[in-house]
Amino acid sequence: MSASIVHRRGVKFCRYLSHRSIHTTPVKSKAVILGVYKEKDADPEFTIASTVFNEKFGGELEAKLKIAPNSFKAGGCRVLMGLDKEYDAVALVCLGKKDTSYDSLEVLDSRKENVRKAVAAGISKLQSLDVKEVEVDPCGDPEAAAEGSYLKMYSYDELKAKDKRKLPMELTCYLTDKSNASAKSSWKQGQVQAEGQNLARKLMEMPSNKLTPRIFASIAQEKLQNLGNTEIIVRDQKWAEDQNMGAFLCVSKGSQEPLVFLEVSYQGAGKEDLPVAIVGKGVTFDSGGISIKPSASMDEMRADMGGAACTLGAIYAAAKLRLPINIKGFMPLCENMPSGTAVKPGDVVTAMNGKTIQVDNTDAEGRLILADALCYAETFQPKAILDMATLTGAIDVALGAGAAAVFTNSSVLWSSLEKAGSRTGDRVWRMPLWDCYTKQITESQLADLNNISGGRSAGACTAAAFLKEFVKNEHWAHLDIAGVMKNKSEISYLNKGMAGRPTRTIIEFLRNLKI
Ligand code: BES
Ligand code: ZN
Ligand code: ZN
């Protein structure tokens, strides 16, 4: 009896030919991703898994890598087919240099990052070949291998026709020792961290007509309800009025969509343990309001709820990983729209802490909604407060997609965030929180504060200085994430689109925080 593979309506069948009849049996196409270390002009070196396969194939992997060896570069991939009965495809991926570690100039654990990039190259290739099942070489770091795999596999295409969507593949960690529990659990950890970031990516990418403040809240409820130790409270406009959140309320005034203030709790430690508060800007669409934005790229402002998305993604992962801490998430959600009821330049509003704000530019709305959310977060006496916001175009000019900016009054928070970023590859960079910037937003004609500074300079720093006026906590960090909001091709293990950064860095930070 002989067998051949045929395709019918995109499904793979195995046709067994016998003398009398033809049976067609569906088979799942299965592949393996194998890591190989290789530097220019040097011989390849195999990982534990690729050594096993090279031996199984009688040295064939080594032989194949002798063909145009220098075209096999870090982050690259070669797919070999027809080598094996069990695996329809073998994807060799290049890990680059073998003995890398922490790179102090790059502030990066390059060993981990090389694993993410390499396995992602394999995932991308195999997904385009319609593979259904993939076993992934952990390449010495199952957590990074899972992150690279699950992040690369994700793309938001559920609004496209079925045949245009990338199909998910079933991923598992290839282990030579199937009873290696620690490798399995670190693979799982990487998977959950990637899922947290993918949740943020999805929420950011969703169009604003399909992700209103109320829909955001219902997705949050759906994602958290089965995790245990979580609580979610959805507050409405009346509640915000009762809290005297004049700054938040004024941003929402021009929109037909009701605002939501979302309060999420995760309790992973004892009740007496003070929580870490995370505040996320949740502007589901930022048109600029009366100070309307130019129309080019305005569609990207559907992702102006990126701070709230990363907050939810990080809390989702923290709860799923059962991290031993308490977290409170605060997400002011609304739209910023121009209309007859919208807030107007020069209007003065009063924030929850009684400070008055002259709203000279309605497009500087993020700092207004965060002002009230930060005041409210303070009422829980958190041990630390983080906020994340796609706050200024200025930070994109300064840092681009290289790093999220951190403005903080706490060297403890700074060093924890920097360390977390170097591990996850989703890095942060410190920016100043100085009095000279405060001076620029306290020179208001009518009120205590102005929501913009007089000049064009240091836009991200003056925005941070504005937020500082609403915080008392001695461990506060503001992350301006406007520059890392989307991915063109900067991060090879993320497809083009909204990035969900820096969700994994926040998860890592929460895991290790000691205050
Ligand atoms: N959401 C924007 C900031 C932004 C810009 C995020 C580009 C992502 C990509 C924010 O609300 C805004 O409009 N900021 C203004 C502030 C200015 C009016 C002081 C900006 O950066 O231009
Ligand atoms: Zn704006
Ligand atoms: Zn905005």
Coordinates of C-alpha atoms and ligand atoms in Angstrom, one line a residue:
M1 CA 0.0 0.0 0.0
S2 CA 1.3 3.5 -0.8
A3 CA 0.2 6.9 0.5
S4 CA 0.0 10.3 -1.0
I5 CA -1.2 13.7 0.3
V6 CA -3.9 15.6 -1.6
H7 CA -5.6 18.9 -0.7
R8 CA -9.4 19.2 -0.8
R9 CA -11.1 22.5 0.1
G10 CA -8.1 23.5 2.1
V11 CA -8.2 20.3 4.2
K12 CA -5.3 17.9 3.9
F13 CA -6.2 14.3 3.2
C14 CA -4.0 11.2 3.2
R15 CA -5.0 8.9 0.3
Y16 CA -4.2 5.3 0.8
L17 CA -4.0 3.4 -2.4
S18 CA -4.9 -0.2 -2.3
H19 CA -5.6 -2.6 -5.1
R20 CA -9.4 -2.3 -5.0
S21 CA -10.4 1.0 -3.3
I22 CA -9.2 4.5 -2.4
H23 CA -9.7 5.6 1.3
T24 CA -9.1 9.2 2.2
T25 CA -8.2 9.9 5.8
P26 CA -7.8 13.4 7.1
V27 CA -4.4 14.1 8.7
K28 CA -3.5 17.2 10.7
S29 CA -0.4 18.9 9.3
K30 CA 2.2 19.0 12.0
A31 CA 5.5 20.9 12.3
V32 CA 8.4 21.5 14.6
I33 CA 10.4 24.6 15.2
L34 CA 14.0 23.9 16.0
G35 CA 16.6 26.5 17.1
V36 CA 20.1 26.7 15.8
Y37 CA 22.8 29.1 17.0
K38 CA 24.8 30.6 14.2
E39 CA 27.1 33.6 13.8
K40 CA 28.5 34.8 10.5
D41 CA 31.3 32.6 9.1
A42 CA 31.0 30.2 12.0
D43 CA 29.6 26.7 12.1
P44 CA 26.1 26.2 13.4
E45 CA 25.5 24.9 16.9
F46 CA 22.5 22.9 17.8
T47 CA 20.1 23.2 20.8
I48 CA 19.2 20.1 22.7
A49 CA 16.1 19.6 20.5
S50 CA 17.8 20.3 17.2
T51 CA 20.6 17.9 18.2
V52 CA 18.0 15.2 18.6
F53 CA 16.5 15.9 15.2
N54 CA 19.8 16.2 13.4
E55 CA 20.7 12.7 14.7
K56 CA 17.3 11.3 13.8
F57 CA 17.8 12.6 10.3
G58 CA 21.3 11.3 10.0
G59 CA 23.0 14.7 10.0
E60 CA 20.7 16.1 7.4
L61 CA 20.0 19.4 9.3
E62 CA 23.7 20.1 9.5
A63 CA 24.0 19.3 5.8
K64 CA 21.2 21.6 4.8
L65 CA 22.8 24.5 6.8
K66 CA 26.0 24.1 4.7
I67 CA 24.0 25.5 1.7
A68 CA 24.5 29.3 1.6
P69 CA 25.4 29.3 5.4
N70 CA 25.7 33.1 5.7
S71 CA 22.1 33.6 4.5
F72 CA 20.9 31.9 7.7
K73 CA 21.0 34.9 10.1
A74 CA 19.6 35.7 13.5
G75 CA 15.8 35.9 13.4
G76 CA 15.8 34.0 10.1
C77 CA 14.0 30.7 9.2
R78 CA 14.4 27.8 6.7
V79 CA 11.6 25.4 6.3
L80 CA 12.5 21.8 5.3
M81 CA 9.8 19.5 4.1
G82 CA 9.6 15.8 3.5
L83 CA 12.2 14.9 6.0
D84 CA 10.0 13.1 8.5
K85 CA 6.9 11.0 8.7
E86 CA 5.6 12.6 11.9
Y87 CA 6.4 16.3 11.0
D88 CA 5.3 17.6 7.6
A89 CA 7.6 20.6 8.1
V90 CA 10.7 21.3 10.1
A91 CA 11.4 25.0 10.6
L92 CA 15.0 25.7 11.4
V93 CA 15.2 29.1 13.1
C94 CA 18.4 31.1 13.8
L95 CA 19.2 32.2 17.3
G96 CA 22.3 34.1 16.4
K97 CA 25.2 34.1 18.9
K98 CA 25.2 31.3 21.5
D99 CA 26.6 32.8 24.6
T100 CA 24.8 36.1 24.9
S101 CA 23.5 37.5 28.2
Y102 CA 22.6 40.9 29.6
D103 CA 23.6 43.8 27.3
S104 CA 24.1 46.8 29.5
L105 CA 24.2 49.4 26.6
E106 CA 21.0 48.0 25.1
V107 CA 19.5 47.5 28.6
L108 CA 18.3 44.1 27.3
D109 CA 18.5 40.4 28.1
S110 CA 19.5 39.6 24.5
R111 CA 19.5 35.8 25.1
K112 CA 15.7 36.0 25.8
E113 CA 15.0 38.4 23.0
N114 CA 16.9 36.3 20.5
V115 CA 14.7 33.3 21.4
R116 CA 11.5 35.4 20.9
K117 CA 12.6 36.6 17.5
A118 CA 13.8 33.3 16.3
V119 CA 10.7 31.2 17.2
A120 CA 8.5 34.0 15.9
A121 CA 10.1 33.7 12.5
G122 CA 9.2 30.0 12.4
I123 CA 5.6 30.6 13.6
S124 CA 5.1 33.2 10.8
K125 CA 6.4 30.8 8.1
L126 CA 4.4 27.8 9.4
Q127 CA 1.2 29.9 9.7
S128 CA 1.5 30.8 6.1
L129 CA 1.8 27.1 5.2
D130 CA -1.6 26.4 6.9
V131 CA 0.1 24.1 9.5
K132 CA -2.3 23.1 12.3
E133 CA 0.0 21.9 15.1
V134 CA 3.4 23.1 16.0
E135 CA 5.9 21.8 18.6
V136 CA 8.3 24.6 19.6
D137 CA 11.9 24.1 20.7
P138 CA 12.2 26.0 24.0
C139 CA 15.7 27.0 22.9
G140 CA 16.9 27.0 26.6
D141 CA 14.1 29.5 27.6
P142 CA 10.6 28.1 27.5
E143 CA 9.1 31.3 28.8
A144 CA 10.6 33.4 26.0
A145 CA 9.8 30.8 23.4
A146 CA 6.1 30.8 24.4
E147 CA 6.0 34.6 24.3
G148 CA 7.6 34.8 20.9
S149 CA 5.2 32.1 19.6
Y150 CA 1.9 33.3 21.0
L151 CA 2.6 37.0 20.3
K152 CA 3.6 36.3 16.6
M153 CA 0.6 34.0 16.0
Y154 CA -1.9 36.8 17.0
S155 CA -3.4 39.2 14.6
Y156 CA -6.8 41.0 14.8
D157 CA -8.6 39.8 11.7
E158 CA -12.0 38.8 12.9
L159 CA -13.7 41.5 10.9
K160 CA -12.3 40.1 7.6
A161 CA -13.7 37.3 5.5
K162 CA -13.0 33.8 6.8
D163 CA -10.6 32.9 4.0
K164 CA -8.6 36.0 4.7
R165 CA -8.0 35.2 8.4
K166 CA -4.8 33.7 9.7
L167 CA -5.7 30.4 11.4
P168 CA -4.6 29.8 14.9
M169 CA -2.3 26.8 15.4
E170 CA -2.1 24.5 18.3
L171 CA 1.3 25.2 20.0
T172 CA 3.2 23.0 22.5
C173 CA 6.6 23.1 23.9
Y174 CA 8.9 20.4 22.5
L175 CA 10.6 18.6 25.4
T176 CA 13.1 15.8 25.2
D177 CA 12.2 15.0 28.8
K178 CA 8.4 14.9 28.8
S179 CA 8.4 15.0 32.6
N180 CA 10.2 18.3 32.9
A181 CA 7.7 20.2 35.1
S182 CA 9.7 23.4 35.4
A183 CA 10.0 23.8 31.6
K184 CA 6.3 23.2 31.2
S185 CA 5.4 25.7 33.8
S186 CA 7.7 28.4 32.4
W187 CA 6.2 27.8 28.9
K188 CA 2.8 28.2 30.4
Q189 CA 3.9 31.4 32.2
G190 CA 5.2 32.8 28.9
Q191 CA 1.9 31.8 27.2
V192 CA -0.2 33.7 29.8
Q193 CA 2.0 36.8 29.5
A194 CA 1.6 36.8 25.8
E195 CA -2.2 36.3 26.2
G196 CA -2.3 39.4 28.5
Q197 CA -0.5 41.4 25.8
N198 CA -2.7 40.0 23.0
L199 CA -5.8 41.0 25.0
A200 CA -4.5 44.6 25.1
R201 CA -3.6 44.4 21.4
K202 CA -7.1 43.3 20.5
L203 CA -8.8 46.0 22.5
M204 CA -6.6 48.7 21.0
E205 CA -7.1 47.5 17.5
M206 CA -10.9 47.2 17.7
P207 CA -12.6 50.1 16.0
S208 CA -14.3 52.6 18.2
N209 CA -17.8 51.8 17.0
K210 CA -17.2 48.2 18.2
L211 CA -15.4 49.1 21.4
T212 CA -17.3 51.8 23.2
P213 CA -16.7 52.4 27.0
R214 CA -19.6 50.0 27.8
I215 CA -18.3 47.3 25.5
F216 CA -14.8 47.6 27.0
A217 CA -16.4 47.1 30.5
S218 CA -18.3 44.0 29.3
I219 CA -15.2 42.4 27.8
A220 CA -13.4 43.1 31.0
Q221 CA -16.1 41.4 32.9
E222 CA -16.1 38.4 30.6
K223 CA -12.3 38.0 30.7
L224 CA -12.0 38.3 34.5
Q225 CA -15.1 36.6 35.9
N226 CA -13.8 33.0 35.8
L227 CA -10.3 33.7 37.0
G228 CA -11.2 33.9 40.7
N229 CA -10.1 36.5 43.3
T230 CA -11.2 39.3 41.0
E231 CA -13.9 41.9 41.4
I232 CA -15.1 44.4 38.8
I233 CA -17.3 47.4 39.3
V234 CA -18.7 49.4 36.4
R235 CA -19.4 53.0 37.5
D236 CA -21.6 55.5 35.5
Q237 CA -21.8 59.2 34.9
K238 CA -23.9 59.8 38.0
W239 CA -21.2 58.1 40.2
A240 CA -18.5 60.3 38.5
E241 CA -20.7 63.4 39.3
D242 CA -21.0 62.3 42.9
Q243 CA -17.2 62.0 43.1
N244 CA -16.8 65.5 41.7
M245 CA -14.8 64.3 38.8
G246 CA -15.2 67.5 36.8
A247 CA -12.1 66.9 34.7
F248 CA -13.2 63.4 33.6
L249 CA -16.8 64.5 33.0
C250 CA -15.9 67.5 30.8
V251 CA -14.0 65.3 28.3
S252 CA -17.0 63.0 27.8
K253 CA -19.5 65.9 27.4
G254 CA -19.3 66.1 23.7
S255 CA -20.0 62.5 23.0
Q256 CA -23.3 60.5 22.6
E257 CA -21.6 57.5 24.2
P258 CA -22.0 57.3 28.0
L259 CA -18.8 57.3 30.0
V260 CA -17.7 54.4 32.2
F261 CA -15.3 54.4 35.1
L262 CA -14.1 50.8 35.5
E263 CA -12.7 49.6 38.8
V264 CA -11.1 46.2 38.8
S265 CA -9.6 44.4 41.9
Y266 CA -7.4 41.3 42.1
Q267 CA -6.7 39.9 45.5
G268 CA -3.7 37.5 45.4
A269 CA -2.4 38.4 48.9
G270 CA -4.0 38.9 52.4
K271 CA -6.5 41.7 52.9
E272 CA -4.1 43.7 55.1
D273 CA -1.6 43.9 52.1
L274 CA -2.0 47.3 50.5
P275 CA -2.7 47.2 46.8
V276 CA -0.7 48.4 43.8
A277 CA -2.9 50.8 41.9
I278 CA -2.8 50.9 38.1
V279 CA -4.6 53.7 36.3
G280 CA -5.1 53.5 32.5
K281 CA -6.2 56.2 30.1
G282 CA -9.3 54.8 28.3
V283 CA -10.3 57.3 25.5
T284 CA -12.0 54.9 23.1
F285 CA -11.8 57.6 20.4
D286 CA -9.8 60.8 20.5
S287 CA -11.0 63.2 17.8
G288 CA -9.4 66.1 19.7
G289 CA -12.8 67.5 20.5
I290 CA -13.3 71.2 19.6
S291 CA -9.5 71.5 19.2
I292 CA -10.0 68.9 16.5
K293 CA -7.1 66.8 15.1
P294 CA -6.1 66.7 11.4
S295 CA -7.8 63.9 9.6
A296 CA -4.6 62.1 8.5
S297 CA -4.2 59.0 10.7
M298 CA -7.0 60.0 13.0
D299 CA -8.2 56.4 12.8
E300 CA -5.3 55.5 15.0
M301 CA -7.0 57.3 17.8
R302 CA -9.2 54.3 18.3
A303 CA -6.2 53.0 20.3
D304 CA -6.2 56.0 22.7
M305 CA -7.5 53.6 25.3
G306 CA -4.2 51.7 25.2
G307 CA -3.4 52.6 28.8
A308 CA -6.7 51.0 29.9
A309 CA -6.1 48.0 27.6
C310 CA -2.6 47.4 29.0
T311 CA -3.9 47.8 32.6
L312 CA -6.6 45.1 31.9
G313 CA -4.1 42.8 30.1
A314 CA -1.7 43.0 33.0
I315 CA -4.3 42.4 35.6
Y316 CA -5.8 39.5 33.6
A317 CA -2.3 37.8 33.4
A318 CA -1.5 38.6 37.1
A319 CA -4.8 36.9 38.1
K320 CA -4.3 33.9 35.8
L321 CA -0.7 33.5 37.1
R322 CA -2.0 33.9 40.7
L323 CA 0.7 36.4 41.6
P324 CA 0.8 36.9 45.4
I325 CA -0.1 40.6 45.4
N326 CA -3.2 42.8 45.5
I327 CA -3.9 45.0 42.5
K328 CA -6.5 47.7 41.9
G329 CA -7.1 48.9 38.3
F330 CA -8.8 52.1 37.5
M331 CA -9.9 52.8 33.9
P332 CA -11.7 56.1 33.1
L333 CA -13.4 55.3 29.7
C334 CA -15.0 57.8 27.4
E335 CA -14.9 59.4 23.9
N336 CA -13.4 62.8 23.1
M337 CA -15.8 64.3 20.5
P338 CA -16.6 67.8 19.2
S339 CA -20.3 68.8 19.4
G340 CA -22.6 71.5 20.8
T341 CA -22.3 70.0 24.2
A342 CA -18.5 69.6 24.1
V343 CA -16.1 71.4 26.5
K344 CA -14.7 74.5 24.8
P345 CA -11.2 76.0 24.9
G346 CA -10.9 78.4 27.8
D347 CA -13.5 76.5 29.9
V348 CA -12.6 75.9 33.5
V349 CA -13.4 72.7 35.3
T350 CA -12.8 71.5 38.9
A351 CA -11.1 68.1 39.5
M352 CA -11.8 65.7 42.4
N353 CA -9.1 67.2 44.6
G354 CA -10.6 70.7 44.2
K355 CA -8.0 72.1 41.8
T356 CA -9.3 74.2 39.0
I357 CA -8.1 73.6 35.4
Q358 CA -8.4 75.9 32.4
V359 CA -8.9 73.7 29.4
D360 CA -7.1 75.6 26.7
N361 CA -6.8 72.6 24.4
T362 CA -9.5 70.0 24.3
D363 CA -7.1 67.6 22.6
A364 CA -5.0 67.4 25.8
E365 CA -7.9 65.3 27.3
G366 CA -5.9 62.3 28.6
R367 CA -4.4 64.3 31.5
L368 CA -7.9 65.5 32.4
I369 CA -9.4 62.1 32.8
L370 CA -6.2 60.8 34.5
A371 CA -6.3 63.7 37.0
D372 CA -9.5 62.5 38.5
A373 CA -8.6 58.8 38.2
L374 CA -5.3 59.4 40.1
C375 CA -7.2 61.3 42.9
Y376 CA -9.6 58.4 43.2
A377 CA -6.8 55.8 43.2
E378 CA -5.2 57.7 46.1
T379 CA -8.3 57.0 48.3
F380 CA -7.3 53.3 48.5
Q381 CA -3.9 54.2 50.1
P382 CA -2.0 52.1 47.5
K383 CA 1.6 51.2 48.2
A384 CA 2.4 52.4 44.7
I385 CA 0.6 54.0 41.8
L386 CA 1.4 53.4 38.1
D387 CA -0.4 55.1 35.3
M388 CA -0.3 54.3 31.6
A389 CA -1.5 56.6 28.9
T390 CA -1.1 57.3 25.2
L391 CA -0.6 60.8 26.4
T392 CA 1.5 62.9 24.0
G393 CA 2.6 62.9 20.4
A394 CA 5.8 64.5 21.8
I395 CA 7.0 61.2 23.4
D396 CA 6.7 59.5 20.0
V397 CA 9.0 62.2 18.6
A398 CA 11.5 61.7 21.5
L399 CA 11.6 57.9 21.8
G400 CA 9.6 56.4 19.0
A401 CA 8.8 52.7 19.4
G402 CA 12.1 52.1 21.2
A403 CA 10.8 52.5 24.8
A404 CA 7.9 53.6 26.9
A405 CA 8.7 56.8 28.9
V406 CA 8.7 56.6 32.6
F407 CA 8.3 59.7 34.8
T408 CA 8.6 58.8 38.4
N409 CA 9.2 60.3 41.9
S410 CA 10.5 56.9 43.1
S411 CA 13.9 55.4 42.4
V412 CA 12.6 52.0 43.6
L413 CA 9.9 52.0 41.0
W414 CA 12.3 53.2 38.3
S415 CA 14.8 50.4 38.9
S416 CA 12.1 47.8 39.1
L417 CA 10.6 49.0 35.8
E418 CA 13.9 49.2 34.1
K419 CA 14.8 45.7 35.2
A420 CA 11.4 44.3 34.2
G421 CA 11.8 45.9 30.7
S422 CA 15.2 44.5 30.1
R423 CA 13.8 41.0 30.8
T424 CA 10.7 41.3 28.7
G425 CA 12.4 43.1 25.8
D426 CA 9.6 45.7 26.1
R427 CA 11.8 48.5 27.5
V428 CA 11.4 51.7 29.4
W429 CA 13.4 55.0 29.5
R430 CA 13.4 57.5 32.3
M431 CA 12.4 61.1 31.7
P432 CA 12.5 64.1 34.1
L433 CA 9.7 65.2 36.5
W434 CA 11.2 68.6 37.4
D435 CA 9.8 71.8 38.8
C436 CA 10.7 73.8 35.6
Y437 CA 8.0 71.8 33.8
T438 CA 5.4 72.3 36.6
K439 CA 6.0 76.1 36.2
Q440 CA 4.8 75.9 32.6
I441 CA 1.4 74.5 33.5
T442 CA 0.7 76.5 36.6
E443 CA 0.7 79.9 34.7
S444 CA -3.0 79.9 34.0
Q445 CA -5.0 83.1 33.4
L446 CA -8.2 81.8 35.0
A447 CA -7.4 78.7 37.2
D448 CA -4.9 76.8 39.3
L449 CA -3.6 74.9 36.3
N450 CA -3.7 75.1 32.5
N451 CA -4.0 71.8 30.6
I452 CA -1.3 72.9 28.1
S453 CA 1.9 74.8 28.4
G454 CA 2.5 78.0 26.5
G455 CA 5.3 76.7 24.3
R456 CA 5.8 73.7 22.1
S457 CA 8.8 72.4 23.9
A458 CA 9.0 69.3 26.2
G459 CA 5.3 68.3 25.6
A460 CA 5.7 64.9 27.3
C461 CA 7.4 66.5 30.4
T462 CA 4.8 69.2 30.9
A463 CA 2.0 66.6 30.6
A464 CA 3.7 64.5 33.3
A465 CA 4.1 67.6 35.4
F466 CA 0.4 68.2 35.1
L467 CA -0.4 64.7 36.4
K468 CA 2.0 65.3 39.3
E469 CA -0.5 67.9 40.7
F470 CA -2.9 65.1 41.4
V471 CA -0.7 62.6 43.2
K472 CA 0.5 62.4 46.8
N473 CA 1.9 58.9 46.8
E474 CA 5.7 58.7 47.2
H475 CA 5.9 55.8 44.8
W476 CA 4.2 57.0 41.6
A477 CA 5.2 56.3 38.0
H478 CA 3.6 57.7 34.9
L479 CA 4.2 55.8 31.7
D480 CA 3.7 57.7 28.4
I481 CA 3.0 54.9 25.9
A482 CA 2.1 56.9 22.9
G483 CA 5.3 56.1 21.1
V484 CA 5.0 52.3 21.6
M485 CA 1.2 52.3 20.8
K486 CA 1.6 50.6 17.4
N487 CA 4.1 48.3 15.6
K488 CA 5.2 48.8 12.1
S489 CA 8.1 46.4 11.9
E490 CA 10.2 47.5 14.9
I491 CA 9.4 44.4 17.0
S492 CA 9.7 41.3 14.7
Y493 CA 7.6 39.1 17.0
L494 CA 4.6 41.4 16.7
N495 CA 2.7 41.6 13.5
K496 CA 1.9 45.1 12.2
G497 CA -0.8 46.8 14.2
M498 CA -1.6 48.0 17.8
A499 CA 1.1 46.6 20.1
G500 CA -0.3 46.2 23.6
R501 CA 3.0 47.5 25.0
P502 CA 4.2 47.5 27.7
T503 CA 1.8 44.9 29.2
R504 CA 4.5 42.2 29.8
T505 CA 6.8 44.6 31.5
I506 CA 4.0 45.6 33.9
I507 CA 3.3 41.9 34.7
E508 CA 7.1 41.3 35.3
F509 CA 7.2 44.4 37.5
L510 CA 4.2 43.2 39.5
R511 CA 5.8 39.8 40.0
N512 CA 9.0 41.2 41.5
L513 CA 7.9 44.4 43.2
K514 CA 9.2 44.7 46.8
I515 CA 7.8 47.6 48.6
Ligands
BES1 N1 -4.0 60.9 22.3 C1 -3.2 62.0 22.1 C2 -1.7 61.6 22.0 C3 -1.2 60.7 21.0 C4 -0.7 61.2 19.8 C5 -1.2 59.3 21.2 C6 -0.2 60.3 18.8 C7 -0.8 58.5 20.2 C8 -0.3 58.9 19.0 C9 -3.4 63.0 23.1 O1 -4.7 63.1 23.7 C10 -3.1 64.4 22.4 O2 -3.8 64.7 21.5 N2 -2.1 65.1 22.9 C11 -1.7 66.3 22.4 C12 -1.4 67.2 23.5 C13 -1.2 68.7 23.1 C14 -2.5 69.3 22.6 C15 -0.6 69.5 24.2 C16 -0.5 66.1 21.5 O3 0.3 65.3 21.8 O4 -0.5 66.7 20.4
ZN2 ZN -6.0 64.3 22.5
ZN3 ZN -5.7 61.3 23.7

